[in-house]
Short mmCIF file of C-alpha atoms in Angstrom, two decimals:
data_model
loop_
_atom_site.label_atom_id
_atom_site.label_comp_id
_atom_site.label_asym_id
_atom_site.label_seq_id
_atom_site.Cartn_x
_atom_site.Cartn_y
_atom_site.Cartn_z
CA MET A 1 -2.61 -20.30 -30.02
CA ASN A 2 -3.30 -22.67 -27.10
CA LYS A 3 -3.78 -21.49 -23.52
CA ARG A 4 -0.56 -23.03 -22.23
CA LEU A 5 1.52 -21.09 -24.74
CA LEU A 6 -0.38 -17.93 -23.82
CA ALA A 7 0.33 -18.64 -20.17
CA ILE A 8 4.05 -19.00 -20.88
CA LEU A 9 4.00 -15.72 -22.82
CA ALA A 10 2.16 -14.06 -19.91
CA ALA A 11 4.80 -15.30 -17.46
CA ILE A 12 7.58 -14.05 -19.73
CA GLY A 13 5.76 -10.72 -20.05
CA ALA A 14 5.49 -10.33 -16.27
CA THR A 15 9.14 -11.22 -15.77
CA THR A 16 10.23 -8.80 -18.50
CA ILE A 17 8.21 -5.97 -16.96
CA TYR A 18 9.73 -6.67 -13.55
CA GLY A 19 13.21 -6.74 -15.07
CA VAL A 20 13.04 -3.40 -16.88
CA ASN A 21 11.17 -1.79 -13.97
CA HIS A 22 14.40 -1.55 -11.96
CA THR A 23 15.89 0.83 -14.53
CA ILE A 24 12.71 2.74 -15.45
CA ALA A 25 11.70 3.44 -11.84
CA LYS A 26 15.29 4.34 -10.96
CA GLY A 27 15.33 6.91 -13.77
CA ILE A 28 12.47 8.81 -12.15
CA MET A 29 13.77 8.80 -8.58
CA PRO A 30 14.68 11.00 -6.89
CA HIS A 31 15.04 13.77 -9.50
CA TYR A 32 11.40 13.91 -10.59
CA VAL A 33 9.54 12.01 -7.88
CA GLN A 34 10.72 11.05 -4.40
CA PRO A 35 10.42 7.32 -3.58
CA PHE A 36 7.64 7.53 -0.99
CA GLY A 37 5.63 9.90 -3.17
CA PHE A 38 6.05 7.40 -6.01
CA ILE A 39 4.57 4.67 -3.82
CA ILE A 40 1.43 6.78 -3.27
CA LEU A 41 1.05 7.00 -7.05
CA ARG A 42 1.62 3.27 -7.40
CA VAL A 43 -0.83 1.96 -4.78
CA LEU A 44 -3.46 4.62 -5.53
CA GLY A 45 -3.31 3.96 -9.27
CA ALA A 46 -3.51 0.18 -8.79
CA ALA A 47 -6.40 0.52 -6.32
CA ILE A 48 -8.39 2.60 -8.82
CA LEU A 49 -7.71 0.12 -11.64
CA PHE A 50 -8.74 -2.90 -9.58
CA TRP A 51 -11.92 -1.14 -8.43
CA LEU A 52 -12.73 -0.37 -12.08
CA ILE A 53 -12.43 -4.02 -13.13
CA SER A 54 -14.00 -5.47 -9.97
CA PRO A 55 -17.56 -5.46 -11.47
CA PHE A 56 -16.31 -8.13 -13.90
CA GLY A 57 -15.71 -10.46 -10.94
CA PRO A 58 -18.16 -11.91 -8.41
CA LYS A 59 -19.73 -9.80 -5.69
CA GLU A 60 -18.07 -10.85 -2.45
CA ARG A 61 -17.93 -9.59 1.11
CA ILE A 62 -14.88 -9.94 3.30
CA ASP A 63 -15.46 -12.23 6.27
CA PRO A 64 -14.96 -10.17 9.48
CA LYS A 65 -12.59 -12.80 10.84
CA ASP A 66 -10.29 -12.10 7.85
CA TYR A 67 -9.98 -8.36 8.56
CA GLN A 68 -6.83 -8.73 10.65
CA ARG A 69 -5.07 -10.99 8.15
CA MET A 70 -6.14 -8.69 5.30
CA PHE A 71 -4.62 -5.69 7.10
CA ILE A 72 -1.36 -7.52 7.85
CA CYS A 73 -1.09 -8.67 4.22
CA ALA A 74 -1.68 -5.10 3.02
CA LEU A 75 0.92 -3.83 5.47
CA LEU A 76 3.54 -6.33 4.27
CA GLY A 77 2.66 -6.67 0.58
CA MET A 78 1.30 -3.27 -0.43
CA ALA A 79 3.07 -0.90 1.97
CA LEU A 80 6.29 -1.83 3.75
CA ASN A 81 7.77 -3.88 0.90
CA MET A 82 7.09 -1.15 -1.68
CA LEU A 83 8.31 1.65 0.58
CA VAL A 84 11.66 0.02 1.35
CA PHE A 85 12.10 -1.22 -2.24
CA PHE A 86 11.66 2.18 -3.89
CA LYS A 87 13.70 3.92 -1.20
CA GLY A 88 16.43 1.30 -1.62
CA LEU A 89 16.33 1.60 -5.42
CA SER A 90 16.72 5.38 -5.16
CA LEU A 91 19.90 4.84 -3.11
CA SER A 92 21.31 1.88 -5.06
CA THR A 93 21.58 0.71 -8.69
CA PRO A 94 19.25 -1.19 -11.06
CA ILE A 95 21.55 -4.24 -11.30
CA ASN A 96 21.88 -4.58 -7.52
CA SER A 97 18.10 -4.34 -7.27
CA ALA A 98 17.50 -6.95 -10.01
CA VAL A 99 19.83 -9.41 -8.27
CA LEU A 100 18.67 -8.90 -4.69
CA ILE A 101 14.97 -9.14 -5.53
CA THR A 102 15.47 -12.78 -6.54
CA THR A 103 16.20 -13.69 -2.91
CA THR A 104 12.43 -13.68 -2.26
CA PRO A 105 12.05 -17.48 -2.81
CA ILE A 106 14.78 -18.05 -0.19
CA VAL A 107 12.96 -15.81 2.29
CA VAL A 108 9.68 -17.62 1.57
CA LEU A 109 11.37 -20.97 2.21
CA ILE A 110 12.77 -19.81 5.56
CA LEU A 111 9.46 -18.29 6.68
CA SER A 112 7.51 -21.37 5.55
CA ALA A 113 9.74 -23.46 7.79
CA VAL A 114 9.28 -21.11 10.74
CA ILE A 115 5.59 -20.25 10.36
CA LEU A 116 4.14 -23.24 8.50
CA LYS A 117 6.57 -25.78 9.98
CA GLU A 118 7.58 -27.05 6.53
CA LYS A 119 10.68 -29.27 6.42
CA ILE A 120 13.89 -27.99 4.83
CA SER A 121 16.29 -30.49 3.27
CA GLY A 122 20.06 -30.30 3.53
CA ARG A 123 20.35 -29.16 -0.10
CA LYS A 124 17.93 -26.31 0.55
CA ILE A 125 19.88 -25.23 3.64
CA ILE A 126 23.02 -25.07 1.49
CA GLY A 127 21.08 -23.06 -1.13
CA ILE A 128 19.80 -20.64 1.49
CA THR A 129 23.32 -20.14 2.85
CA ILE A 130 24.85 -19.53 -0.59
CA GLY A 131 22.04 -17.15 -1.61
CA LEU A 132 22.24 -15.13 1.59
CA LEU A 133 26.04 -14.90 1.25
CA GLY A 134 25.54 -13.40 -2.21
CA ALA A 135 23.04 -10.86 -0.86
CA LEU A 136 25.35 -10.06 2.04
CA GLY A 137 28.22 -9.56 -0.40
CA LEU A 138 26.27 -6.94 -2.34
CA ILE A 139 25.17 -5.19 0.86
CA LEU A 140 28.66 -5.02 2.40
CA PHE A 141 30.93 -4.73 -0.65
CA GLY A 142 28.69 -3.25 -3.39
CA THR A 143 30.18 0.21 -3.09
CA GLU A 144 30.48 2.52 -6.09
CA VAL A 145 30.79 6.26 -6.56
CA ARG A 146 27.64 7.36 -8.39
CA GLN A 147 25.73 10.60 -8.19
CA ASP A 148 22.39 8.83 -8.63
CA ALA A 149 23.21 6.19 -6.00
CA PRO A 150 24.26 8.06 -2.85
CA ASN A 151 24.27 5.13 -0.41
CA ILE A 152 24.50 1.80 -2.22
CA PRO A 153 25.14 -0.50 0.80
CA PHE A 154 22.13 0.88 2.70
CA GLY A 155 20.05 0.85 -0.48
CA ASN A 156 20.97 -2.81 -1.04
CA PHE A 157 19.97 -3.59 2.55
CA LEU A 158 16.56 -1.95 2.03
CA ILE A 159 16.02 -3.91 -1.21
CA PHE A 160 16.84 -7.14 0.64
CA LEU A 161 14.46 -6.03 3.40
CA ASN A 162 11.81 -5.74 0.68
CA SER A 163 12.30 -9.44 -0.10
CA MET A 164 11.73 -10.25 3.57
CA PHE A 165 8.49 -8.24 3.74
CA TYR A 166 7.20 -9.59 0.43
CA GLY A 167 8.19 -13.14 1.37
CA SER A 168 6.21 -12.78 4.61
CA TYR A 169 3.25 -11.53 2.60
CA LEU A 170 3.37 -14.55 0.26
CA VAL A 171 3.32 -16.96 3.19
CA LEU A 172 0.44 -15.24 5.01
CA VAL A 173 -1.67 -14.52 1.94
CA LYS A 174 -2.21 -18.16 0.91
CA ILE A 175 -5.47 -18.51 2.86
CA LEU A 176 -6.97 -15.32 1.43
CA ILE A 177 -6.03 -16.19 -2.16
CA SER A 178 -7.85 -19.52 -1.92
CA LYS A 179 -10.90 -17.89 -0.36
CA TYR A 180 -11.58 -14.79 -2.47
CA HIS A 181 -11.60 -13.83 -6.14
CA PRO A 182 -8.42 -11.95 -7.17
CA PHE A 183 -10.34 -8.77 -8.08
CA THR A 184 -12.03 -8.67 -4.67
CA PHE A 185 -8.82 -9.45 -2.88
CA MET A 186 -6.62 -6.93 -4.69
CA LYS A 187 -9.02 -3.98 -4.65
CA TRP A 188 -9.23 -4.13 -0.86
CA LEU A 189 -5.54 -4.83 -0.35
CA PHE A 190 -4.46 -1.87 -2.46
CA SER A 191 -7.10 0.36 -0.84
CA LEU A 192 -5.67 -0.51 2.56
CA GLY A 193 -2.22 0.06 1.10
CA VAL A 194 -3.14 3.63 0.19
CA LEU A 195 -4.23 4.36 3.76
CA ILE A 196 -1.09 2.80 5.24
CA CYS A 197 1.33 4.53 2.84
CA LEU A 198 -0.34 7.95 2.99
CA PRO A 199 1.41 9.14 6.20
CA PHE A 200 4.80 8.18 4.73
CA GLY A 201 4.40 9.57 1.23
CA TYR A 202 1.87 12.42 1.42
CA GLN A 203 4.51 15.15 1.77
CA GLU A 204 6.59 13.85 -1.13
CA PHE A 205 3.43 13.31 -3.20
CA THR A 206 2.42 16.97 -2.79
CA GLU A 207 5.93 18.05 -3.84
CA ILE A 208 5.61 16.53 -7.32
CA SER A 209 5.80 19.34 -9.88
CA TRP A 210 3.40 17.98 -12.50
CA ASN A 211 3.74 20.98 -14.81
CA THR A 212 7.49 20.54 -15.20
CA LEU A 213 7.66 16.74 -15.54
CA PRO A 214 9.10 15.64 -18.91
CA PHE A 215 7.50 12.96 -21.06
CA GLU A 216 9.88 10.25 -19.84
CA ALA A 217 8.80 10.87 -16.25
CA TYR A 218 5.11 10.54 -17.15
CA PHE A 219 5.92 7.41 -19.14
CA GLY A 220 7.81 5.90 -16.21
CA ILE A 221 4.99 6.64 -13.76
CA CYS A 222 2.41 5.07 -16.08
CA PHE A 223 4.67 2.07 -16.66
CA VAL A 224 5.05 1.40 -12.93
CA ILE A 225 1.30 1.75 -12.26
CA LEU A 226 -0.06 -0.06 -15.32
CA GLY A 227 2.78 -2.46 -16.00
CA THR A 228 4.70 -3.30 -12.84
CA THR A 229 1.74 -3.15 -10.46
CA PHE A 230 -1.43 -3.94 -12.42
CA CYS A 231 -0.55 -6.01 -15.50
CA THR A 232 2.06 -8.23 -13.87
CA TYR A 233 -0.44 -9.40 -11.26
CA LEU A 234 -3.03 -10.21 -13.93
CA PHE A 235 -0.41 -11.93 -16.11
CA ASN A 236 0.74 -14.12 -13.21
CA ILE A 237 -2.82 -15.00 -12.24
CA PHE A 238 -3.57 -16.13 -15.80
CA ALA A 239 -0.28 -18.05 -15.99
CA LEU A 240 -1.16 -19.92 -12.79
CA THR A 241 -4.40 -21.15 -14.38
CA GLN A 242 -2.37 -23.11 -16.97
CA LEU A 243 1.02 -23.69 -15.35
CA LYS A 244 2.18 -25.30 -12.11
CA ALA A 245 3.39 -22.92 -9.43
CA SER A 246 6.81 -24.61 -9.61
CA THR A 247 6.96 -23.90 -13.35
CA LEU A 248 5.98 -20.28 -12.89
CA SER A 249 8.53 -19.79 -10.10
CA ALA A 250 11.32 -20.83 -12.48
CA PHE A 251 10.85 -17.55 -14.34
CA VAL A 252 12.47 -15.76 -11.36
CA TYR A 253 15.85 -16.69 -12.92
CA VAL A 254 15.03 -14.62 -16.01
CA GLN A 255 14.38 -11.39 -14.11
CA PRO A 256 18.00 -10.48 -13.24
CA LEU A 257 19.09 -11.37 -16.79
CA VAL A 258 16.47 -8.98 -18.22
CA GLY A 259 17.21 -6.34 -15.58
CA ILE A 260 20.98 -6.41 -16.08
CA THR A 261 20.73 -6.47 -19.89
CA TYR A 262 18.31 -3.54 -20.00
CA ALA A 263 20.27 -1.48 -17.44
CA VAL A 264 23.56 -1.95 -19.33
CA PHE A 265 21.96 -1.44 -22.76
CA THR A 266 20.40 1.87 -21.71
CA GLY A 267 23.60 3.02 -20.00
CA GLN A 268 21.96 3.27 -16.59
CA ASP A 269 24.30 0.80 -14.89
CA SER A 270 27.49 -1.17 -15.42
CA ILE A 271 28.70 -4.64 -14.50
CA THR A 272 31.38 -5.02 -11.82
CA THR A 273 33.21 -8.05 -10.45
CA ILE A 274 31.33 -7.85 -7.15
CA LYS A 275 27.97 -7.80 -8.96
CA ILE A 276 28.92 -10.83 -11.07
CA ILE A 277 30.15 -12.91 -8.12
CA ALA A 278 27.29 -11.91 -5.80
CA GLY A 279 24.75 -12.45 -8.57
CA CYS A 280 26.06 -15.96 -9.23
CA PHE A 281 25.87 -16.77 -5.51
CA VAL A 282 22.27 -15.54 -5.31
CA LEU A 283 21.09 -17.42 -8.42
CA VAL A 284 22.80 -20.66 -7.39
CA GLY A 285 21.31 -20.30 -3.94
CA VAL A 286 17.81 -19.71 -5.28
CA TYR A 287 18.16 -22.66 -7.65
CA LEU A 288 19.30 -25.08 -4.93
CA SER A 289 16.71 -23.91 -2.40
CA SER A 290 13.77 -24.01 -4.82
CA LYS A 291 14.63 -27.17 -6.80
CA ARG A 292 12.22 -30.00 -6.06
CA PRO A 293 13.26 -33.62 -5.61
CA LYS A 294 12.67 -35.87 -8.64
CA ARG A 295 10.04 -37.91 -6.79
CA GLN A 296 8.04 -34.77 -5.96
CA LEU A 297 8.28 -33.53 -9.54
CA GLN A 298 6.88 -36.83 -10.81
CA GLU A 299 3.97 -36.55 -8.37
CA ASP A 300 3.16 -33.05 -9.67
#
């Protein structure tokens, strides 16, 4: 099996894990583990795993002038985005989450224009507008009566806020990614993430009743730590060694399909008219805003 095919399989694997994560993580919160306590498990588990594999990478020291950027990236990418995402997921539904999370490329495009002064074409502006209208539709009109989703509009807003934090992280992290080995970079980022998240999640972390957790709760916790947090990053890093970033980004369209299919198949969510319309708006918006001109594609 050639490396390109393996890279494609890795990208599909990462997207699949992300897709089913919406339902698996939702099934644990808030009955077994509260969202902020779950984040402590997630960042702590990932930090330990990256420290364990770090000896397989080069020995590097962080340049003192990168401390501030490293902290800001940890704050945005390993703390705030995870805190609002899991809190939002506990208040909303897996399908809403799977749809709204795909707005990240739109957020990245907007922030790149503001921070990096990148030009935005008319087509991309239309895509941004359509995608944001879809997200706004879910936030304002995605109301259902569900015992496990007590405040869907606010939950949807928090999930969209996650896209904003993570999009900011992706824009700011470019310099660090090109400068340090992934193992070095991630072990320090997740370690900082633990320290930042601890004040928010310590109380909920101590309230976890480990002796009474059923098998499915342990499975879900392990899946989020090993799969959603650790393996997906490694899969995407490997995929980027063989595929263009533009090719890899196209897999974002698969995530809501996987997420919706898995949520409906397991009976954890249902499809409504609002979800279908808003989802179509978001996907069309992401497609238009991320599609490259033919001339640029030929240059790649």
